[in-house]
Amino acid sequence: MAATASANSLTSTFLPRQGVYGSSHQSIQLRTQKFARKAGSGTITAKFELQPPPYPMDALEPHMSSRTFEFHWGKHHRAYVDNLNKQINGTELDGKTLEDLILVTYNKGAPLPAFNNAAQAWNHQFFWESMKPNGGGEPSGELLELINRDFGSYDTFVKEFKAAAATQFGSGWAWLAYKPEEKKLAVVKTPNAENPLVLGYTPLLTIDVWEHAYYLDFQNRRPDYISIFMEKLVSWEAVSSRLKAATA
Amino acid sequence: MALRTIITKRTLAGALGFRQQHRSVQTFSLPDLPYDYGALEPAITGEIMQLHHQKHHQTYITNYNKALEQLHEAITKGDTPTVAKLQSAIKFNGGGHINHSVFWKNLAPVRDGGGEPPKGSLGSAIDIHFGSIEAVIQNMNAEGAALQGSGWVWLGMDKELKRLVIEITSNQDPLVIKGPNLVPLLGIDVWEHAYYLQYKNVKPDYLKNIWKVMNWKYASEVYEKECR
């Protein structure tokens, strides 16, 4: 169990920066790296591991089918993680945290090859954790206060978030994010693999609007998917704890 | 002399149908598919063809018409911020309309020649520029597979340089965005909606199979027309 012991001590240096992660232990698990010794060679290679969503794959039925998870998590997300590991193996990118990888490979808007896989690996984990069985409803507490303050009302926020998700042309994501410099909430939409981390914001909530996220369940009806996401899937607990970490 | 000028101007204006009070905006409509929805099976399912044509392409047209109407109003009012703001919707939806209109034509059922390699001048040009049809297919499929996000892969022709090109465009950017002299000969839609219900995440299988229904006859016609 020497490998485990060294993994634990090594992972403590890679604990996430404050403000980026929810408090659920699942998100911590993704962001720590498992280290494996190559047999015989004595080298340690760092690998990211695909974590399962924090609920069974059929737990979000009928709003998001287990069939969708079979492909979205089992194929798409897995491929991002596997391909990322292949890309960084043996390079100077090897050993960095996922967040550092994203920022380094974003390269101020001229992204390097590993950016897509790194960002998408992060985005998808963040997405699973943004949802929960019997989700939806409305936020409360400090989160609701800030939403009311920065958007005028919860309904206005929902309208803005839905519009961002519906008008992200092509593939991408819509986000509720916290802007640490202005200390304000904002709705942001990003293309392809980009996320608010590269803008210096703290993500709080996301919806994946790549077609693979909704095509099996909703086909072309992206607006219906977005509505169901808001009404039945959002985990306001996750959003609240992310906000708490961001404003602590 | 002055009288003659006035008459000429009026006649010209009349001939162009220019009415000073209101200029109507041309609206676009969904072109018919030149074949049944199921005619491209098993390469592309009828379910996909129907959704792709009736929902996706129609939506681009609907939103293009809407954006043009809004643009017309903004121009009339001299509302420059709105004119600027509408550009992305026009490029996206207008591009979507252009691209899909070409796409339906550059596919054909097998019984109508889908998949048959080009003969004539396009076939020769391909051999000269790329070495072989297989090289074109390999190149385009590699580009299509590597494209991250949504977009198109094109075999095009530069009508100025009289040269064949393989290009990708992102989202619904038409090929002309990559070069004002580029004319599309064949396009492959690599948006996920083009293949997901059938091929799921296995985009390379879609790219392999679509060549079985590729309408090289159409590509040859366009090529020959542009060469004249």
CSV table of C-alpha atoms in Angstrom, one decimal, chain A residues 67-68 71-72 75-76 113 116-117 169-171 192 210-213 215-216 219-220 222, chain B residues 47 51-52 55-56 59 88-89 92-93 148-150 171 191-194 196-197 200-201:
chain,number,residue,atom,x,y,z
A,67,ARG,CA,-29.1,6.3,-22.3
A,68,THR,CA,-27.8,9.9,-22.6
A,71,PHE,CA,-23.0,8.0,-24.1
A,72,HIS,CA,-22.4,11.5,-22.6
A,75,LYS,CA,-18.1,7.9,-24.2
A,76,HIS,CA,-17.7,11.6,-24.5
A,113,PRO,CA,-3.8,21.1,-28.3
A,116,ASN,CA,-9.9,21.1,-25.5
A,117,ASN,CA,-9.6,17.9,-23.6
A,169,PHE,CA,-24.5,29.3,-31.6
A,170,GLY,CA,-23.0,25.9,-32.3
A,171,SER,CA,-21.4,24.0,-29.4
A,192,ASN,CA,-16.9,24.8,-27.5
A,210,TRP,CA,-23.4,20.8,-27.2
A,211,GLU,CA,-25.9,18.8,-29.2
A,212,HIS,CA,-24.7,15.5,-27.8
A,213,ALA,CA,-26.0,16.7,-24.4
A,215,TYR,CA,-30.0,15.2,-28.9
A,216,LEU,CA,-31.1,11.6,-27.8
A,219,GLN,CA,-33.4,16.1,-30.7
A,220,ASN,CA,-33.4,19.7,-32.1
A,222,ARG,CA,-32.8,22.8,-27.2
B,47,GLU,CA,-35.1,9.9,-39.1
B,51,LEU,CA,-35.2,16.2,-38.5
B,52,HIS,CA,-32.2,17.7,-40.3
B,55,LYS,CA,-36.4,21.2,-38.2
B,56,HIS,CA,-32.8,22.3,-38.3
B,59,THR,CA,-35.1,26.9,-38.2
B,88,SER,CA,-23.8,37.4,-36.1
B,89,ALA,CA,-27.4,36.2,-36.4
B,92,PHE,CA,-25.1,32.2,-38.5
B,93,ASN,CA,-28.6,31.7,-39.9
B,148,GLN,CA,-13.9,20.2,-32.2
B,149,GLY,CA,-17.3,21.6,-31.8
B,150,SER,CA,-19.6,22.3,-34.7
B,171,ASN,CA,-20.4,26.7,-36.8
B,191,TRP,CA,-22.5,19.2,-36.4
B,192,GLU,CA,-23.7,16.4,-34.1
B,193,HIS,CA,-27.3,16.8,-35.3
B,194,ALA,CA,-26.1,15.5,-38.7
B,196,TYR,CA,-25.9,11.6,-33.6
B,197,LEU,CA,-29.1,9.6,-33.5
B,200,LYS,CA,-23.7,8.6,-31.5
B,201,ASN,CA,-20.2,9.6,-30.6
